[in-house]
GROMACS .gro file of C-alpha atoms in nm:
model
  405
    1UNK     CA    1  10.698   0.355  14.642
    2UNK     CA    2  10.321   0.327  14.752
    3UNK     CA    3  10.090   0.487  14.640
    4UNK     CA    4   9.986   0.771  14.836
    5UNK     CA    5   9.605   0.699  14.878
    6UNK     CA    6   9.492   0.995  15.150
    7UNK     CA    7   9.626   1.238  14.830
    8UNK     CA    8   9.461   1.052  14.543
    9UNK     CA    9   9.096   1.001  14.729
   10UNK     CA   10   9.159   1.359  14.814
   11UNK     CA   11   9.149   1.478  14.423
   12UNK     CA   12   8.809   1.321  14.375
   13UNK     CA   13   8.501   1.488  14.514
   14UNK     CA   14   8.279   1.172  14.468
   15UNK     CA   15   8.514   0.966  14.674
   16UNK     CA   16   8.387   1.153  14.968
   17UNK     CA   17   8.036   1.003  14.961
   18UNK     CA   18   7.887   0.715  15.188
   19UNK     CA   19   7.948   0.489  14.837
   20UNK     CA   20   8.254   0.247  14.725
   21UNK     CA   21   8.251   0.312  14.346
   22UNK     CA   22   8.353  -0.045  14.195
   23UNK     CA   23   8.210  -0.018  13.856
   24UNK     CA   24   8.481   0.179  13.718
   25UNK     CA   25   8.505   0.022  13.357
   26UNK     CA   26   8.158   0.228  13.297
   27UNK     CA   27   8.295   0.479  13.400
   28UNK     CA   28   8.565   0.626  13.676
   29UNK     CA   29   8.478   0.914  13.877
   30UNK     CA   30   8.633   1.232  13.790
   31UNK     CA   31   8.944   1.442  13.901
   32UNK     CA   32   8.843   1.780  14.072
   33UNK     CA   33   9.120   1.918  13.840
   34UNK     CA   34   8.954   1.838  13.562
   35UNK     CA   35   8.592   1.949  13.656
   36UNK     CA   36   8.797   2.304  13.714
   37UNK     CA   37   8.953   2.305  13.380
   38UNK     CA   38   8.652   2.256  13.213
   39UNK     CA   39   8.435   2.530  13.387
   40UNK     CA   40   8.750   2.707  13.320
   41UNK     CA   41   8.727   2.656  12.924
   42UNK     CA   42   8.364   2.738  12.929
   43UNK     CA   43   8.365   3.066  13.129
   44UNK     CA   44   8.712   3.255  12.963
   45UNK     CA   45   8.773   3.104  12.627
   46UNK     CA   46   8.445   2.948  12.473
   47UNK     CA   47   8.510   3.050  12.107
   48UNK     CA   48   8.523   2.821  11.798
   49UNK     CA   49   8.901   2.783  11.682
   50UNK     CA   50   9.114   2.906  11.435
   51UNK     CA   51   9.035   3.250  11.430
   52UNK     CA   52   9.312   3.533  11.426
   53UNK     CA   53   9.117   3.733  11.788
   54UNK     CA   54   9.306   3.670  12.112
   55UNK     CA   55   9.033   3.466  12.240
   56UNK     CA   56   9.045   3.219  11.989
   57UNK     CA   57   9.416   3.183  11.971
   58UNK     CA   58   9.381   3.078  12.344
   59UNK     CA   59   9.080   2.852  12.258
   60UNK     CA   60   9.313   2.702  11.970
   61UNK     CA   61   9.603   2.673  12.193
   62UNK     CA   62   9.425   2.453  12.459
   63UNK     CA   63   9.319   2.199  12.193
   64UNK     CA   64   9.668   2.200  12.096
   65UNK     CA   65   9.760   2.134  12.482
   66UNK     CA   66   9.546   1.837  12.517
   67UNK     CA   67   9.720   1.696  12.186
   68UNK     CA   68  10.036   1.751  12.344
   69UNK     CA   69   9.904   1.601  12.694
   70UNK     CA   70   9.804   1.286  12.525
   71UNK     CA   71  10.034   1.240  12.275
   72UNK     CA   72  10.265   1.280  12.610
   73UNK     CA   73  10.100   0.973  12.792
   74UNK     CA   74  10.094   0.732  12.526
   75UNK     CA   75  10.429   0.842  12.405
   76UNK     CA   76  10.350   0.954  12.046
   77UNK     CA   77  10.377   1.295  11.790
   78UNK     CA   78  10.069   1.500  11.882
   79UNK     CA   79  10.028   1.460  11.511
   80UNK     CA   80   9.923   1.146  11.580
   81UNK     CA   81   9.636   1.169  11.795
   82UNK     CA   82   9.268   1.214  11.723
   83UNK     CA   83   9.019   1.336  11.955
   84UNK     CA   84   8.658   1.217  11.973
   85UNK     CA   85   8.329   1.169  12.148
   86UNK     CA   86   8.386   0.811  12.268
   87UNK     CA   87   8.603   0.491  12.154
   88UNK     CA   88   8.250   0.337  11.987
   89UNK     CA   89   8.224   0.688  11.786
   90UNK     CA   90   8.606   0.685  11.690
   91UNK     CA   91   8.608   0.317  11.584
   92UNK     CA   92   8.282   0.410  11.379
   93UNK     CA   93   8.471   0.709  11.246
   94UNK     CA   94   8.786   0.505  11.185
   95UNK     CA   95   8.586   0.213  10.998
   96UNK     CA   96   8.404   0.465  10.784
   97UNK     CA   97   8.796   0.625  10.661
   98UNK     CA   98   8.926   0.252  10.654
   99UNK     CA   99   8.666   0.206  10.294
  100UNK     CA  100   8.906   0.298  10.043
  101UNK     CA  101   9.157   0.038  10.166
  102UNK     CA  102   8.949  -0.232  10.164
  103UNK     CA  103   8.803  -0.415   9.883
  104UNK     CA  104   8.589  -0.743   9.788
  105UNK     CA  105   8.766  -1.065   9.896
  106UNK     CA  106   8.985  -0.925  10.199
  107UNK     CA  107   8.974  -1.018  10.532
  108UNK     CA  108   8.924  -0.876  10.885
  109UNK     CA  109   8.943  -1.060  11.230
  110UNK     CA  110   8.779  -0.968  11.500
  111UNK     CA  111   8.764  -1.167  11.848
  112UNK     CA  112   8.470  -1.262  12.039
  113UNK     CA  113   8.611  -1.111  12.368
  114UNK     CA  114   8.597  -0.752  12.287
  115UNK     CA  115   8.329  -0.498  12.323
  116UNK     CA  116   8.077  -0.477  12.020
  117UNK     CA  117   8.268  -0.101  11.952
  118UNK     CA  118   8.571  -0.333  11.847
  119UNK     CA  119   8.322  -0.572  11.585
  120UNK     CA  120   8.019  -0.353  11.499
  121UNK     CA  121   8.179  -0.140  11.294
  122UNK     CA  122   8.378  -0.378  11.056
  123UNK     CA  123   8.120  -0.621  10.996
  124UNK     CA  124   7.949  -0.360  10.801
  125UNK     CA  125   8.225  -0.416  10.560
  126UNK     CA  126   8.065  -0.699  10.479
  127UNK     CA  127   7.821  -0.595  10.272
  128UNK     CA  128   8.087  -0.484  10.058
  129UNK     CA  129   8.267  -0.794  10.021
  130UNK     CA  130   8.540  -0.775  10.313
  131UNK     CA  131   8.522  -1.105  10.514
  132UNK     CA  132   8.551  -1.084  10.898
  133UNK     CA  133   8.647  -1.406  11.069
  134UNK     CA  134   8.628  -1.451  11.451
  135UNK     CA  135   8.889  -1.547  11.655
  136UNK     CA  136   8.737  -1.679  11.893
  137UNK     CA  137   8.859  -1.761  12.289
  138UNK     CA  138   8.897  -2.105  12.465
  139UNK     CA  139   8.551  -2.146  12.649
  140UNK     CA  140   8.723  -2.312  12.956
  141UNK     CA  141   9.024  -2.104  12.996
  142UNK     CA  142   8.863  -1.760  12.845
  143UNK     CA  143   9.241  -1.743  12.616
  144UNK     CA  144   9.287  -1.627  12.347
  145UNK     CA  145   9.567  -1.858  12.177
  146UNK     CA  146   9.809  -1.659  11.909
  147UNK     CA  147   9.818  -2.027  11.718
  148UNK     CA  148   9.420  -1.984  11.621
  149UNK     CA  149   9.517  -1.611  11.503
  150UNK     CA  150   9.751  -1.734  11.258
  151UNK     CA  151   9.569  -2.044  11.134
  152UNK     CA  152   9.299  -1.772  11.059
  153UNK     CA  153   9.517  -1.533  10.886
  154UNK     CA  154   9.559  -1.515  10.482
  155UNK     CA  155   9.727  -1.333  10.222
  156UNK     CA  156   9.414  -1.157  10.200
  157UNK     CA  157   9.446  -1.029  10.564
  158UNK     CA  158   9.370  -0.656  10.588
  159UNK     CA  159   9.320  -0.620  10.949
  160UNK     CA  160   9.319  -0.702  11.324
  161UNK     CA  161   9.127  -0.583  11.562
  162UNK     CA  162   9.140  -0.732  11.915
  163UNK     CA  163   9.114  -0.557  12.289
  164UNK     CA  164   9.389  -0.502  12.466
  165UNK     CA  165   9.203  -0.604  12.808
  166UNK     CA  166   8.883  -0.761  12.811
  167UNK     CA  167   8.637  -0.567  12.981
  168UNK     CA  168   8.478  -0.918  13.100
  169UNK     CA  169   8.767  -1.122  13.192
  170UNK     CA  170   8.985  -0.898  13.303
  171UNK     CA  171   9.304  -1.033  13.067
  172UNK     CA  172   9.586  -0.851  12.918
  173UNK     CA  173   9.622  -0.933  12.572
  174UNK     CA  174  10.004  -0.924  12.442
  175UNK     CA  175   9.925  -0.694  12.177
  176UNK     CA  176  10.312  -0.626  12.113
  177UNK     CA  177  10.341  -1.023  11.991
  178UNK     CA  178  10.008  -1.000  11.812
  179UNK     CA  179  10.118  -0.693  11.602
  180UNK     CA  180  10.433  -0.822  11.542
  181UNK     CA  181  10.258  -1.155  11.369
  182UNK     CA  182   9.965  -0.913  11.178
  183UNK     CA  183  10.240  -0.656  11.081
  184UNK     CA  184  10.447  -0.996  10.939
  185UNK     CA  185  10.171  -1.074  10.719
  186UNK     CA  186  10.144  -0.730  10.593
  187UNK     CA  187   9.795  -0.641  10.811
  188UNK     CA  188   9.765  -0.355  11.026
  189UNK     CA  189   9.645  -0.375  11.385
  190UNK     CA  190   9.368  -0.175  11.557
  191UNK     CA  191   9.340  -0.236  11.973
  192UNK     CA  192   9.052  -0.147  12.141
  193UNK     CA  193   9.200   0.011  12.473
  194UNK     CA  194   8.931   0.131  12.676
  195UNK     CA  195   8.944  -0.145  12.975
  196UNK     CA  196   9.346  -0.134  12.986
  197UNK     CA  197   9.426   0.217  12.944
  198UNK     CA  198   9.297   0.350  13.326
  199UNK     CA  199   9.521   0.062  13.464
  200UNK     CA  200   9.858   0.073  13.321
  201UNK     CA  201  10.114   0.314  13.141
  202UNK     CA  202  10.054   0.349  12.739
  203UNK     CA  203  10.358   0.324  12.524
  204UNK     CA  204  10.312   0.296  12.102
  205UNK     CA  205  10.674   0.258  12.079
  206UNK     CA  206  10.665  -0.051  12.230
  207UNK     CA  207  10.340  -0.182  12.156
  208UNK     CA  208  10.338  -0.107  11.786
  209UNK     CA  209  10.009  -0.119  11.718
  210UNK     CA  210   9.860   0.055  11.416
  211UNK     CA  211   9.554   0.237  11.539
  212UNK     CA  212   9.463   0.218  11.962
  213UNK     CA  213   9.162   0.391  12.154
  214UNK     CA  214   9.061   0.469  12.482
  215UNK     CA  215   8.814   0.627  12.659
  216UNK     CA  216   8.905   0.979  12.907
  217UNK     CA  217   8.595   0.929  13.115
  218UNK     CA  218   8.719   0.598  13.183
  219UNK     CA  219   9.052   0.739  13.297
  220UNK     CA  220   8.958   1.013  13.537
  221UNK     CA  221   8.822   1.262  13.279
  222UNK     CA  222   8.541   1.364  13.137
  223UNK     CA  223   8.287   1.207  12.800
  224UNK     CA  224   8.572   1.195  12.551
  225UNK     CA  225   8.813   0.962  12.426
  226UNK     CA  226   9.141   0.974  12.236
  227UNK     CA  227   9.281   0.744  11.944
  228UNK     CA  228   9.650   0.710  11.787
  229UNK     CA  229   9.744   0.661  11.439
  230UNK     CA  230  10.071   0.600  11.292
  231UNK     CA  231  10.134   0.899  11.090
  232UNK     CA  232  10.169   0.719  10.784
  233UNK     CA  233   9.872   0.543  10.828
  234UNK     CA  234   9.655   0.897  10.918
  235UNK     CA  235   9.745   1.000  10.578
  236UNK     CA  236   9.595   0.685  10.404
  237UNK     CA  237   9.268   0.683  10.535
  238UNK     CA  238   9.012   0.841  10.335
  239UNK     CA  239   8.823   1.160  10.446
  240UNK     CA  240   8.518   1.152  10.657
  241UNK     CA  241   8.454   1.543  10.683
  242UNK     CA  242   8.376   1.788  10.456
  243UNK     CA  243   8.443   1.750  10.091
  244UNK     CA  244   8.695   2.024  10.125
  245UNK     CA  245   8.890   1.864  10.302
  246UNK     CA  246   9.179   1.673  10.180
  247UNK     CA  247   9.331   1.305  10.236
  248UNK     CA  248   9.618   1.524  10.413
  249UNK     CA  249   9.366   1.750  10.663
  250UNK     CA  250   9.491   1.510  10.942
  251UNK     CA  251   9.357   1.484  11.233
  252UNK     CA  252   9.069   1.704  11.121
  253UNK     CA  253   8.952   1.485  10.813
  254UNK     CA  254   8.874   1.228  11.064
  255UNK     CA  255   8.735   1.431  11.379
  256UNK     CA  256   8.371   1.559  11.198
  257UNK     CA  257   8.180   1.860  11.314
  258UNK     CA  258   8.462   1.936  11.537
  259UNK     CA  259   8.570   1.799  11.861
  260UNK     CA  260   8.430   1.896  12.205
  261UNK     CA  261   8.674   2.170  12.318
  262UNK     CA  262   8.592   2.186  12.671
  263UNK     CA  263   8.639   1.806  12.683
  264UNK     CA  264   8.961   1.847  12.529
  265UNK     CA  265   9.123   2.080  12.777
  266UNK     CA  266   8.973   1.951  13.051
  267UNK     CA  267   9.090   1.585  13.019
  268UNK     CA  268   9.395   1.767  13.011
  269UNK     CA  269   9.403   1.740  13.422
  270UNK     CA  270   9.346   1.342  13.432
  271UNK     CA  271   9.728   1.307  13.215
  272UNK     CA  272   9.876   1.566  13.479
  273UNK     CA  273   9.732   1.398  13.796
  274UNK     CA  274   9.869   1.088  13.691
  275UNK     CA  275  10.250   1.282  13.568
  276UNK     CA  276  10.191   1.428  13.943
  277UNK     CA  277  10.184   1.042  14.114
  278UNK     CA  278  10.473   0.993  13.934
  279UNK     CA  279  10.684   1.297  14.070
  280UNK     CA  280  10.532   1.238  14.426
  281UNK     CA  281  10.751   0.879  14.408
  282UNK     CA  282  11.035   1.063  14.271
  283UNK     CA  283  11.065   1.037  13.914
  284UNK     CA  284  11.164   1.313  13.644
  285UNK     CA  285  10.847   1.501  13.471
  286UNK     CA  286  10.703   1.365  13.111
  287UNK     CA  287  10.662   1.037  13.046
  288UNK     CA  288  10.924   0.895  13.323
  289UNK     CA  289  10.689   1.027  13.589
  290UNK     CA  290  10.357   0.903  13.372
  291UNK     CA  291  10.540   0.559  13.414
  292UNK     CA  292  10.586   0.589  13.699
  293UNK     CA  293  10.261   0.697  13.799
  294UNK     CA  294  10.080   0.392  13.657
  295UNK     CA  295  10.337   0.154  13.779
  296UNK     CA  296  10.244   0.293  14.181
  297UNK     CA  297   9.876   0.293  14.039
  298UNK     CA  298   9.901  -0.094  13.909
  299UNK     CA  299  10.078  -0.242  14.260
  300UNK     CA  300   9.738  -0.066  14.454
  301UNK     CA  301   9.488  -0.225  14.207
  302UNK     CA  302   9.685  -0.568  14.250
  303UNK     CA  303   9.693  -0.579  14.621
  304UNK     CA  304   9.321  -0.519  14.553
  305UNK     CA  305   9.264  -0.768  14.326
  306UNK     CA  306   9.471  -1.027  14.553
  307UNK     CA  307   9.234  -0.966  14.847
  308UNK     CA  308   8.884  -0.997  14.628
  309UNK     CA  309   9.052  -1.301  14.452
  310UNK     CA  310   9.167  -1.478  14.778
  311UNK     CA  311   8.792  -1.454  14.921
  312UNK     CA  312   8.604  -1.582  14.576
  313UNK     CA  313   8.846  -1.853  14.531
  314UNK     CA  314   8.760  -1.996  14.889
  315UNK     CA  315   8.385  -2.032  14.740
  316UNK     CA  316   8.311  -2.368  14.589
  317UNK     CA  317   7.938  -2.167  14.475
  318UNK     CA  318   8.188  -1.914  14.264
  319UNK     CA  319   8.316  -1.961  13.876
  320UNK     CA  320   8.554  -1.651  13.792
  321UNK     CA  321   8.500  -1.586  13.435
  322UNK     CA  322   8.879  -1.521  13.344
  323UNK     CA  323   9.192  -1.574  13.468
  324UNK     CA  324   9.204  -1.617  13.858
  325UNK     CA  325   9.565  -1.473  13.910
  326UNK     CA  326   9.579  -1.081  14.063
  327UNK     CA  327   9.989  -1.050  13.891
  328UNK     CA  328  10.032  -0.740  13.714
  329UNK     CA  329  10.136  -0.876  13.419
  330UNK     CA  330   9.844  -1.080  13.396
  331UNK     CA  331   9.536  -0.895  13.464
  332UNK     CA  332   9.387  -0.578  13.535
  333UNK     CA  333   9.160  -0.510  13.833
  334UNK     CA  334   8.798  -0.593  13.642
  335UNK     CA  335   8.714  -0.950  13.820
  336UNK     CA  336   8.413  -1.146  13.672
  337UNK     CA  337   8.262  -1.430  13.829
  338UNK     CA  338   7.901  -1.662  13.814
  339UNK     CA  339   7.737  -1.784  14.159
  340UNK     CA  340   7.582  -2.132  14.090
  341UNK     CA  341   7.226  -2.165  14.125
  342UNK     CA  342   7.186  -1.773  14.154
  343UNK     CA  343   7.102  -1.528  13.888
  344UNK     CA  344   7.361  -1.200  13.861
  345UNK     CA  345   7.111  -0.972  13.883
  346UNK     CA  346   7.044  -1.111  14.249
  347UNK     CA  347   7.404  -1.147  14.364
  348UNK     CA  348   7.462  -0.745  14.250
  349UNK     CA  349   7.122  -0.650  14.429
  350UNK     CA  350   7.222  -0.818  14.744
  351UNK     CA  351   7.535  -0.573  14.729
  352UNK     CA  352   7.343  -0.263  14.666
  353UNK     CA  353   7.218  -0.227  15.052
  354UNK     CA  354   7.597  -0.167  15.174
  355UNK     CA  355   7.616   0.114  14.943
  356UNK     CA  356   7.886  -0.081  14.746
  357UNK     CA  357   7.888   0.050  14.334
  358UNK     CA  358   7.889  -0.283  14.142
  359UNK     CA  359   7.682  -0.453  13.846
  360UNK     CA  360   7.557  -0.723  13.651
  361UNK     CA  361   7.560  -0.795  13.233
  362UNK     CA  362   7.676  -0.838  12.960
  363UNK     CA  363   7.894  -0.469  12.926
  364UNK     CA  364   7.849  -0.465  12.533
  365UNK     CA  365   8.057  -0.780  12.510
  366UNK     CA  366   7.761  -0.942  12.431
  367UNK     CA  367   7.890  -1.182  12.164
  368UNK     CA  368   8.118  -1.335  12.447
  369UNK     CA  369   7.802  -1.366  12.695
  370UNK     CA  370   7.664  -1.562  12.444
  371UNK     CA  371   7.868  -1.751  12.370
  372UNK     CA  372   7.971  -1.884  12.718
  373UNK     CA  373   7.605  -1.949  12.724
  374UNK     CA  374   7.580  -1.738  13.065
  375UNK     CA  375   7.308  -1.461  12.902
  376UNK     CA  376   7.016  -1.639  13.084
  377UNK     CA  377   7.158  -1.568  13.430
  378UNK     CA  378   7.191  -1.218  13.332
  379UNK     CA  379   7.524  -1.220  13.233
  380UNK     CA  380   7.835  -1.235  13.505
  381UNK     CA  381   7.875  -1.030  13.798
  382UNK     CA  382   8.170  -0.739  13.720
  383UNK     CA  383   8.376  -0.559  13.970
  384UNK     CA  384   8.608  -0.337  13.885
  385UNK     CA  385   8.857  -0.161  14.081
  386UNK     CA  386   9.058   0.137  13.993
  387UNK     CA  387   9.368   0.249  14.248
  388UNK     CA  388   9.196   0.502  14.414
  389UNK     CA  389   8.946   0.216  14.590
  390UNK     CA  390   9.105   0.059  14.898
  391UNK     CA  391   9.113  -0.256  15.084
  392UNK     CA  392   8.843  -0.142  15.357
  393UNK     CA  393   8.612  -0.113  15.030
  394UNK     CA  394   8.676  -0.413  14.913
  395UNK     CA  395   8.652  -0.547  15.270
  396UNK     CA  396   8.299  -0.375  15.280
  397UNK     CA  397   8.202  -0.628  14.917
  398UNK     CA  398   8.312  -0.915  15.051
  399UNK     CA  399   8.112  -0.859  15.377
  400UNK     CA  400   7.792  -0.812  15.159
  401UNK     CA  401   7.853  -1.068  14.921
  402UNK     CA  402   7.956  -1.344  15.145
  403UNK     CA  403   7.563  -1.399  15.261
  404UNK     CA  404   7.474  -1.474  14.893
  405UNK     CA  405   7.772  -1.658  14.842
   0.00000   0.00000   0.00000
């Protein structure tokens, strides 16, 4: 069923402006519904939790909603999930509890296509002893192959951590193959989400991963972000919080000074808006409609993606920096490219006239800039498209681009 676009730009204020917003992998714009719940939080129940008064049992009880919410959309025990500022604070957090396991001679692997919250944080093992190896993408066709992963795996293999879809290239990673060969070898697997999770349904069942993040405010909520655990593998990590608490205080041990509650409840409305696309094509409530939600939401981003593809390819001047496909299964809507003989900073300020949102730079995967050697023209040009943009809008980019081009 398509999706129903007059009803989804109609749930997000912004959308009414004079602007196309296509830099959505900084940062989507944000559900009315949420903005409400959050005000909502704030004016009736703004009390810390745990507390036996009314008011705080209602404060408690809508942290213990959004738990339920997101453990809901990625299909998971609310147990499970851990609530945070941001994926780069929860992968900090998560690296910090991840000490006790690791020791002097074992391994990590990280790739050189993921954002520096996905490397950062575990080469400061090294100092400790823990080797971290890079697996590192073809140059020319921006892949990563699963043959390099094992040829860099060892006995003394600890972890993985790799994105899920590159916030550069666009690519979805098969993350169900890759923790199937990491779990083999007796490694664990930790995915980076952020740049996939706003695009397509979440399911840890299937995908098996170990430990996976994602941002809210990059899926139509607010400054907060959201990462699961295997139960088992909760329980292991070591305690970042007070010393009171124990190796069993989970999630708490690993959420310090408390989470944002407001946050919390409020991202609450960005897991029913999408549950609500999936009853408007007709499926059952939970995660049925959640599936079905995202699968409406991915056909919209691909006919966008097809149409912003189509024009760039028909430019000799243009180099997309990933895969140039628009199939679901493929790619998400986040299209890179280079203009020869033009600096990125020039093509995006060209746009900015028609009041089309796009940008320029590296986006924090700065090791991959680098190494494609494209950091002197000020990294690649980025647009990226969530479903609620439309073909007008990207009929509108390729209007102001094409002069440049």
């Amino acid at each position: 069923m398509a999706l129903d676009i007059d009803f989804v730009r109609s749930q997000f204020p912004a959308l009414s402006s004079e602007w196309a917003f296509m830099d959505n992998a900084g940062g989507s714009q944000t559900l009315e519904r949420v903005a409400a719940r959050i005000s909502d939080y704030l004016l009736t129940s703004n009390v810390q939790t745990g507390a036996s008064y009314e008011p705080s049992l209602r404060s408690t009880e809508r942290v213990r909603e959004a738990r339920r919410a997101y453990a809901r959309f990625m299909n998971v025990d609310p147990s499970e999930i851990v609530m945070g500022a941001s994926t780069t604070a929860l992968l900090r957090y998560l690296s910090e509890a991840m000490t006790g396991k690791l020791a002097a001679g074992d391994e990590i692997i990280v790739t050189n296509t993921d954002h520096e919250a996905n490397i950062g944080p575990w080469l400061k093992h090294e100092a400790r002893g823990v080797s971290v190896k890079i697996w590192h993408c073809d140059p020319e066709s921006f892949e990563l192959d699963l043959d390099n992963l094992k040829a860099l795996m060892s006995e003394r293999t600890k972890l993985v951590c790799v994105t899920h879809a590159s916030n550069i290239l666009g690519t979805i990673n098969p993350i169900r193959p890759i923790a199937d060969l990491v779990h083999e070898a007796g490694a664990e697997l930790c995915v980076d989400a952020v740049a996939y999770a706003p695009h397509r349904a979440l399911d840890m069942q299937a995908l098996r991963a170990d430990y996976y993040i994602f941002s809210s405010y990059k899926v139509f909520g607010p400054h907060f972000a959201v990462m699961y655990g295997k139960g088992d593998k909760l329980a292991e990590l070591d305690n970042i919080y007070h010393f009171f608490f124990s190796k069993q205080s989970v999630p708490h041990k690993l959420e310090p000074g408390n989470i944002n509650y407001e946050s919390a409840y409020g991202a609450i409305g960005a897991v029913d808006y999408v549950e609500e696309l999936g009853l408007k094509a007709g499926a059952s409530a939970g995660r049925p409609a959640i599936e079905a939600g995202f699968a409406d939401i991915a056909e919209q981003e691909r006919a966008l993606t097809e149409r912003l593809m189509d024009f760039l390819k028909t430019r000799n001047s243009v180099r997309i920096i990933g895969r140039r496909s628009s199939d679901i299964e493929d790619r998400v809507s986040t299209v890179s490219f280079m203009v020869e003989g033009k600096d990125s900073k020039a093509v995006v300020e060209a746009v900015d006239p028609a009041k089309v949102g796009i940008r320029h730079g590296h986006f924090y995967a700065y090791r991959l800039i680098v190494d494609l050697g494209l950091m002197d023209r000020n990294g690649v040009v980025r647009v990226s498209m969530v479903h609620y943009n439309t073909l007008a809008e990207v009929d509108r980019l390729i209007a102001a681009l094409e002069p440049t081009l």
